[in-house]
Tab-separated table of C-alpha atoms in Angstrom:
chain	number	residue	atom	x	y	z
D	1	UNK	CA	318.365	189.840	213.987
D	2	UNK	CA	317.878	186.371	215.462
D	3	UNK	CA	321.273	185.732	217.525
D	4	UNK	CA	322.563	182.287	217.118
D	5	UNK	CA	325.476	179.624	217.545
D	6	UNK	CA	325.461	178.712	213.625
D	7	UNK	CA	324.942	183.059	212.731
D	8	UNK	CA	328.101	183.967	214.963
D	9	UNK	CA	330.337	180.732	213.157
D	10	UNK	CA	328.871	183.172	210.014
D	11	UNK	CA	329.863	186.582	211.866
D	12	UNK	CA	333.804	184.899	212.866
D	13	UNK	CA	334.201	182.854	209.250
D	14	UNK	CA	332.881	186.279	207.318
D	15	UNK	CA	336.447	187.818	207.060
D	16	UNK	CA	338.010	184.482	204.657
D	17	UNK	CA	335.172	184.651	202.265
D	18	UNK	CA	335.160	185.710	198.775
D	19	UNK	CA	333.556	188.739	197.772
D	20	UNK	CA	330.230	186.726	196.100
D	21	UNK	CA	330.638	184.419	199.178
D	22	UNK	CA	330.477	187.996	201.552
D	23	UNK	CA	327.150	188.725	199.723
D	24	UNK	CA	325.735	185.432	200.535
D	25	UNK	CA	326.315	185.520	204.166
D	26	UNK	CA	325.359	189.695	204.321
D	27	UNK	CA	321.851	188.275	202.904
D	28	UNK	CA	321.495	185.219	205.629
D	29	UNK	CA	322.959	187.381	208.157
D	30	UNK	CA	320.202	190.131	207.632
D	31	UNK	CA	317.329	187.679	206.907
D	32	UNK	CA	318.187	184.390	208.776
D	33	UNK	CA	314.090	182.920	208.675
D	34	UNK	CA	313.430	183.529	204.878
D	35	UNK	CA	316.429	182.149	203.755
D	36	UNK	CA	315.046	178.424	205.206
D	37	UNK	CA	312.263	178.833	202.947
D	38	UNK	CA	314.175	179.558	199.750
D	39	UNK	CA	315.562	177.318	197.084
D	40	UNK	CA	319.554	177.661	196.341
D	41	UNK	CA	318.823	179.482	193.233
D	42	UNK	CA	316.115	182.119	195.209
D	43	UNK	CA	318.592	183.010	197.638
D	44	UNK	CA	321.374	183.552	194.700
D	45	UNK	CA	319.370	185.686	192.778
D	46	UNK	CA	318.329	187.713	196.080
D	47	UNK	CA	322.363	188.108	196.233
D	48	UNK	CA	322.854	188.505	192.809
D	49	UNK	CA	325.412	185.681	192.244
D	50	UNK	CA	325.401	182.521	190.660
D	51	UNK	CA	324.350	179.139	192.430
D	52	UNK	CA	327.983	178.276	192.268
D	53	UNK	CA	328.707	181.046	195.052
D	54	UNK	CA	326.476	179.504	197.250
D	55	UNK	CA	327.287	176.119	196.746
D	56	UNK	CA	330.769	177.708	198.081
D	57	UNK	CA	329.553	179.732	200.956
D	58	UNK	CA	328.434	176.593	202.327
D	59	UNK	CA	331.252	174.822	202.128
D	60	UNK	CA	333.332	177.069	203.393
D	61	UNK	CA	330.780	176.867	206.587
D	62	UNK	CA	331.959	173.361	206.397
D	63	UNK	CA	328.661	172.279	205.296
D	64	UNK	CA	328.077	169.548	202.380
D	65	UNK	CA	325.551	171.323	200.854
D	66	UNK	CA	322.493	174.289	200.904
D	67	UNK	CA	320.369	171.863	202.291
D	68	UNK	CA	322.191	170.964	205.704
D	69	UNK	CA	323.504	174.551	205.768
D	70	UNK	CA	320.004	175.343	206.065
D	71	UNK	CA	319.095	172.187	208.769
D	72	UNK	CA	322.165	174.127	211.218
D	73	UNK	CA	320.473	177.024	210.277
D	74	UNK	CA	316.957	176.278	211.710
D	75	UNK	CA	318.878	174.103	214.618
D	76	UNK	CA	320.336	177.560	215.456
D	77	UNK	CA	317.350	179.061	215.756
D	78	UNK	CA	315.337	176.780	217.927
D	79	UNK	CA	318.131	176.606	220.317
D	80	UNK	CA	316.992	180.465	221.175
D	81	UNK	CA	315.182	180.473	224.146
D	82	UNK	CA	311.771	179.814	223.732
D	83	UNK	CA	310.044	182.650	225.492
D	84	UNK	CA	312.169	185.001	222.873
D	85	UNK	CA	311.670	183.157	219.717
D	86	UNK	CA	308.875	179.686	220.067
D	87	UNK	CA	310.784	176.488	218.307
D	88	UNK	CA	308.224	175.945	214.867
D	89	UNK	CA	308.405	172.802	215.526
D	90	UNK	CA	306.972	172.590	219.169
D	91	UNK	CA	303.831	174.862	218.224
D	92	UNK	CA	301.441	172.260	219.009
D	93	UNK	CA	302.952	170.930	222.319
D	94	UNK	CA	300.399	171.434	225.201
D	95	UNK	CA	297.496	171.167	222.838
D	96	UNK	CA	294.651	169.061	223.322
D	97	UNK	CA	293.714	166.313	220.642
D	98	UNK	CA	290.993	168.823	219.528
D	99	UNK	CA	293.431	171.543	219.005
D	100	UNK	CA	296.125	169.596	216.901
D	101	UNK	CA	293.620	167.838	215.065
D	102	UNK	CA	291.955	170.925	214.073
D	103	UNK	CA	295.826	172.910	213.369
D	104	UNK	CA	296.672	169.673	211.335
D	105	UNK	CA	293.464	170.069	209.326
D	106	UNK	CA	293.938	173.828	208.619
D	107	UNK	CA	297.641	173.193	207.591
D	108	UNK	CA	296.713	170.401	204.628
D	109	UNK	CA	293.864	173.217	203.768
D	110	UNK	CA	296.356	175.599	203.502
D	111	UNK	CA	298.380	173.912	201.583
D	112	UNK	CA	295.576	172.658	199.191
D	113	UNK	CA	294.575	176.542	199.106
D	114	UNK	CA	298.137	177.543	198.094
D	115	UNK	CA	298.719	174.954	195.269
D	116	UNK	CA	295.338	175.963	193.643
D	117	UNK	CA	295.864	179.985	193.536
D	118	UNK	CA	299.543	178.886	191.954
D	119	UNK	CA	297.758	177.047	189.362
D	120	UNK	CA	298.279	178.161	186.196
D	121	UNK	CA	295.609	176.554	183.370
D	122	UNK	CA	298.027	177.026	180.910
D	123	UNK	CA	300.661	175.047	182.560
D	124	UNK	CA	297.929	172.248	183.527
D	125	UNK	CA	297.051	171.918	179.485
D	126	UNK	CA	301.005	171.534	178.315
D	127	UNK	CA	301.197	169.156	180.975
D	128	UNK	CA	298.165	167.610	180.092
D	129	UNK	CA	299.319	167.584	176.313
D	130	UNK	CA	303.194	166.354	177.372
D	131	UNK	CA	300.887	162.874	178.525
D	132	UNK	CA	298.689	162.762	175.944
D	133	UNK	CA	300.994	162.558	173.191
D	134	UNK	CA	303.667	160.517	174.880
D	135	UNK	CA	304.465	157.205	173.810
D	136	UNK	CA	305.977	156.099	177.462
D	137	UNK	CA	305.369	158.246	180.665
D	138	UNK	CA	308.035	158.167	183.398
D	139	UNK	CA	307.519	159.434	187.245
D	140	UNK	CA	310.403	159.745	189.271
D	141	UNK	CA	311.012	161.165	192.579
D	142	UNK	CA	313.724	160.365	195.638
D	143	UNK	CA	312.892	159.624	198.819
D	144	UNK	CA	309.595	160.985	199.907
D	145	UNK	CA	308.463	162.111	196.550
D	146	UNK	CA	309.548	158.814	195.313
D	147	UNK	CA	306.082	157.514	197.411
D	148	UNK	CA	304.070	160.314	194.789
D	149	UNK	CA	305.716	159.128	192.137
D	150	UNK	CA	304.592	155.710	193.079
D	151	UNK	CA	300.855	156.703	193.828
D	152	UNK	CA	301.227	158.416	190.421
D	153	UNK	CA	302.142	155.762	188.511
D	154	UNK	CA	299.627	153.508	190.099
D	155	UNK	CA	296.855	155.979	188.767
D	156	UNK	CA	297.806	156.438	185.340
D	157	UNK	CA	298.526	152.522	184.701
D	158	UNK	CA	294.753	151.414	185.596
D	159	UNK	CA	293.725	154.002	182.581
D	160	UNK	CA	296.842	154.029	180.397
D	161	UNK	CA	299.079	151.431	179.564
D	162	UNK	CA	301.794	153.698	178.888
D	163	UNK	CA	302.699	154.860	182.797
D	164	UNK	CA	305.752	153.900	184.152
D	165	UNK	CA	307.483	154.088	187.972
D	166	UNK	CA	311.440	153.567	188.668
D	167	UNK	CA	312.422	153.116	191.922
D	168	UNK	CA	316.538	153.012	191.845
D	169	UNK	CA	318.564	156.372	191.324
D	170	UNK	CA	320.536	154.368	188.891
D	171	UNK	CA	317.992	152.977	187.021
D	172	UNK	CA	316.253	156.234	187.108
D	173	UNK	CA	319.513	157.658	184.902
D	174	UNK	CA	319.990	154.779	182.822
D	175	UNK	CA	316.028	154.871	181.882
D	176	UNK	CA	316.382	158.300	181.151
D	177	UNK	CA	319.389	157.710	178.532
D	178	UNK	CA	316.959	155.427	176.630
D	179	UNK	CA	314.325	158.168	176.422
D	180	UNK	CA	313.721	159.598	172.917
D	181	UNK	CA	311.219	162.621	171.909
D	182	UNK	CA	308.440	160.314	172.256
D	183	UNK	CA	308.862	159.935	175.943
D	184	UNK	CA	307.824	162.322	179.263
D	185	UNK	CA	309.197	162.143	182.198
D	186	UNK	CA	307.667	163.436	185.564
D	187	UNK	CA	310.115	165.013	187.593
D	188	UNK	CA	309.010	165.195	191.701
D	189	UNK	CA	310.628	167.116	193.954
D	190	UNK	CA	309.551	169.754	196.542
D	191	UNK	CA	312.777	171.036	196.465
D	192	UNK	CA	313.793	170.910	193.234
D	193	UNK	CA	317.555	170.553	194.691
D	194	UNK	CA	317.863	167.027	194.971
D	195	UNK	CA	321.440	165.654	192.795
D	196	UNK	CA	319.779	162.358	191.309
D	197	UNK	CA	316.421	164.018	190.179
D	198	UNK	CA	318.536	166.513	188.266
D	199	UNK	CA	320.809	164.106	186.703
D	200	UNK	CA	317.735	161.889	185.697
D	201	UNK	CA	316.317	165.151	183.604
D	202	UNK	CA	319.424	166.339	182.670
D	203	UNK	CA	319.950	163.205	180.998
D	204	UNK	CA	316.310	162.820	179.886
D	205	UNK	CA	316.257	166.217	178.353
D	206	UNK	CA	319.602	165.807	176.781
D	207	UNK	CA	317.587	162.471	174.965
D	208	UNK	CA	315.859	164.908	173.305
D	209	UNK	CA	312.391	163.628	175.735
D	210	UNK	CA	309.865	165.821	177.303
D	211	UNK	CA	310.355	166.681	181.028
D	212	UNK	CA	307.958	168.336	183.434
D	213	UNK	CA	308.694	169.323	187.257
D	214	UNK	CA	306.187	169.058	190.322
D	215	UNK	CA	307.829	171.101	192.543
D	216	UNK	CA	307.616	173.776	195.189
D	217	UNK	CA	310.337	176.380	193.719
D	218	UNK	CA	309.647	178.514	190.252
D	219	UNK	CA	313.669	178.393	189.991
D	220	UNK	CA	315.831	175.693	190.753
D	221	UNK	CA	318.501	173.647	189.532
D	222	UNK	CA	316.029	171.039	188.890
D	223	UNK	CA	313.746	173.506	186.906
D	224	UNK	CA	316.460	174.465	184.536
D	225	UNK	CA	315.659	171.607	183.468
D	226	UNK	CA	311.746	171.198	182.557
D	227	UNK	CA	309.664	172.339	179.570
D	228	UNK	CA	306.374	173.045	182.358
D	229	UNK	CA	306.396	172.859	186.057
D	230	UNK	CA	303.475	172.140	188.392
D	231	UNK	CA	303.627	174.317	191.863
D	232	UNK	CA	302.567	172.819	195.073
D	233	UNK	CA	301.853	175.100	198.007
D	234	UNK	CA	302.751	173.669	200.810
D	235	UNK	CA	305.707	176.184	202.923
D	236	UNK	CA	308.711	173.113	204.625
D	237	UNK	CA	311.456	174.095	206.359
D	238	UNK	CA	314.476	172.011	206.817
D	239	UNK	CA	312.989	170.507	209.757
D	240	UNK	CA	309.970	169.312	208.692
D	241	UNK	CA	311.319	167.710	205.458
D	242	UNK	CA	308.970	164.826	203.976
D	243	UNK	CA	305.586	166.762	205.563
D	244	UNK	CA	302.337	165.444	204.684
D	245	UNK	CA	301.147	169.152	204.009
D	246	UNK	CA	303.860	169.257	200.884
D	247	UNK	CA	302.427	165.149	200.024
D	248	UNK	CA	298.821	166.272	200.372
D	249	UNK	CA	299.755	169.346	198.177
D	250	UNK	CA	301.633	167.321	195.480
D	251	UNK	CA	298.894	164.386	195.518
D	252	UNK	CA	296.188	167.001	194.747
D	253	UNK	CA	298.103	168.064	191.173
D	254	UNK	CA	298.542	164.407	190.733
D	255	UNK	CA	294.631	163.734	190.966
D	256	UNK	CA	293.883	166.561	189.008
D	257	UNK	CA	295.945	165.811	186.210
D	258	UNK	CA	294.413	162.243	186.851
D	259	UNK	CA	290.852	163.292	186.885
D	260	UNK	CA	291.042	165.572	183.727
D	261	UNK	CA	292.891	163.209	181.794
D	262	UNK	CA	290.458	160.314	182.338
D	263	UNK	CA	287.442	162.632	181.268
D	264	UNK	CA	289.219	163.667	178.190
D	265	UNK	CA	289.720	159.964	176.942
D	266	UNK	CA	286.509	158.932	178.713
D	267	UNK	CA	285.987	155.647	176.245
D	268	UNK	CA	289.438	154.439	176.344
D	269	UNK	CA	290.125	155.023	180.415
D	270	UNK	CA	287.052	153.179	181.387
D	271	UNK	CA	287.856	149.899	179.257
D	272	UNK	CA	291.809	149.974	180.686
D	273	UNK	CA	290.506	150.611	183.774
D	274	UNK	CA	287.910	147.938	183.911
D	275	UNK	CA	290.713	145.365	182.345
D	276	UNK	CA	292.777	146.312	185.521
D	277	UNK	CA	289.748	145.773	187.502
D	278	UNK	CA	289.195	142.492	186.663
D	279	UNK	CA	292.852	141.373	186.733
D	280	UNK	CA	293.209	142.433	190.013
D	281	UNK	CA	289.227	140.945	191.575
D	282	UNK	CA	290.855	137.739	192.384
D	283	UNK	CA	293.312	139.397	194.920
D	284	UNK	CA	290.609	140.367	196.952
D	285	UNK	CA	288.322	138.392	199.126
């Protein structure tokens, strides 16, 4: 096992925890690098408690939540020195422009590889279906996703008129309690963890409207959630949140759902689209 700072705080705090809070730290203790690529709710069913548990392991670590319990927990480990265990981070220092350029190349491929072997065609048609027959279509994401959400948006309004992009968490919930059955709304979020996506669908779903996830996790709190859910296939640890591998990875559903959409409703796309066209030429020199 990986000795560090943040593991021996687990080792000297293990003794005041609760029995589900013991199983929790038993599980980190025994496999400290997996658990920074898990989602809360992976890691409590590899313990076999509830998400509750280890919203309470961490903070009795004195941590806010799984996320920066996981950020210490990757700090700890690239504070080991580096001939024993290399930072992840610094794998490309000492390269030569050649050599990131080409490990930056294979790590979008990767990730592009990873999203389309998740792919499910089934999934991709409800989704599909879920826009089709929606009177208003909603993207929201937080932060970094927010900037898909955004691109998103942007592509569905030049061939729909019915795509729609909130930036504000608040607004985000208060659209959401306006949603009715005739609505969808496009949750993104790699993690699937973050507090304002989940209120948004909770309150969406609880509307009675449509919700679909773009995500990296299967399970999550934000998954609970969502009638279909899109995997990307990009791996992020807590270091490397916001990476343009888990973008690249995300943007790639988005086009597809773009591309197949468009060809479905061929007549109607290319009149929107050449409306926007021409409402926009005047922008541009």
């Amino acid at each position: 096992m990986e000795q560090n700072h943040f593991v021996q705080c687990i080792e000297e705090t293990y003794h005041s925890l609760t029995k589900a809070e013991k199983k929790v730290a038993d599980f980190v203790l025994r496999n400290p690098r997996p658990v920074l690529f898990m989602s809360i709710t992976d890691l409590a069913d590899a313990c076999q408690v509830g998400e509750t548990s280890v919203y309470r392991f961490c903070r009795s670590m004195n941590m806010q939540g799984y996320q920066e319990f996981k950020m210490q927990l990757s700090l700890g480990m690239t504070e080991t020195p580096e001939k024993e265990n290399p930072p992840e981070s610094n794998q490309m220092l000492g390269d030569t422009l050649k050599e990131t350029a080409e490990k930056i190349m294979q790590s979008h491929l990767s990730a592009l590889r990873e999203t389309y072997c998740l792919l499910r065609q089934e999934d991709l048609e409800v989704f599909l279906e879920r826009i089709e027959k929606a009177k208003r279509v909603f993207f929201f994401g937080i932060g970094d996703s927010l900037l898909i959400a955004q691109e998103a948006c942007h592509k569905f309004a030049s061939i729909t008129g019915k795509a729609y992009c909130i930036t504000d968490p608040h607004m985000q919930a208060i659209a959401a309690s306006s949603m009715t059955q005739e609505d969808f709304a496009v949750m993104i979020s790699y993690s699937g963890a973050t507090k304002d996506n989940i209120c948004t669908a909770k309150t969406a779903k609880q509307e009675g409207a449509s919700v679909g996830c773009i995500t990296r996790f299967k399970k999550s709190p934000l998954t609970a959630y969502s009638d279909v859910t899109l995997l990307c296939g990009a791996a992020e640890g807590p270091m490397d949140g916001g990476s343009v591998s888990a973008k690249v990875s995300q943007l790639y559903l988005i086009d597809l759902l773009y591309q197949e959409y468009y060809t479905r409703h061929y007549e109607e796309c290319r009149n929107i689209r050449e409306k926007a066209s021409r409402a926009v030429v005047e922008k541009i020199f």
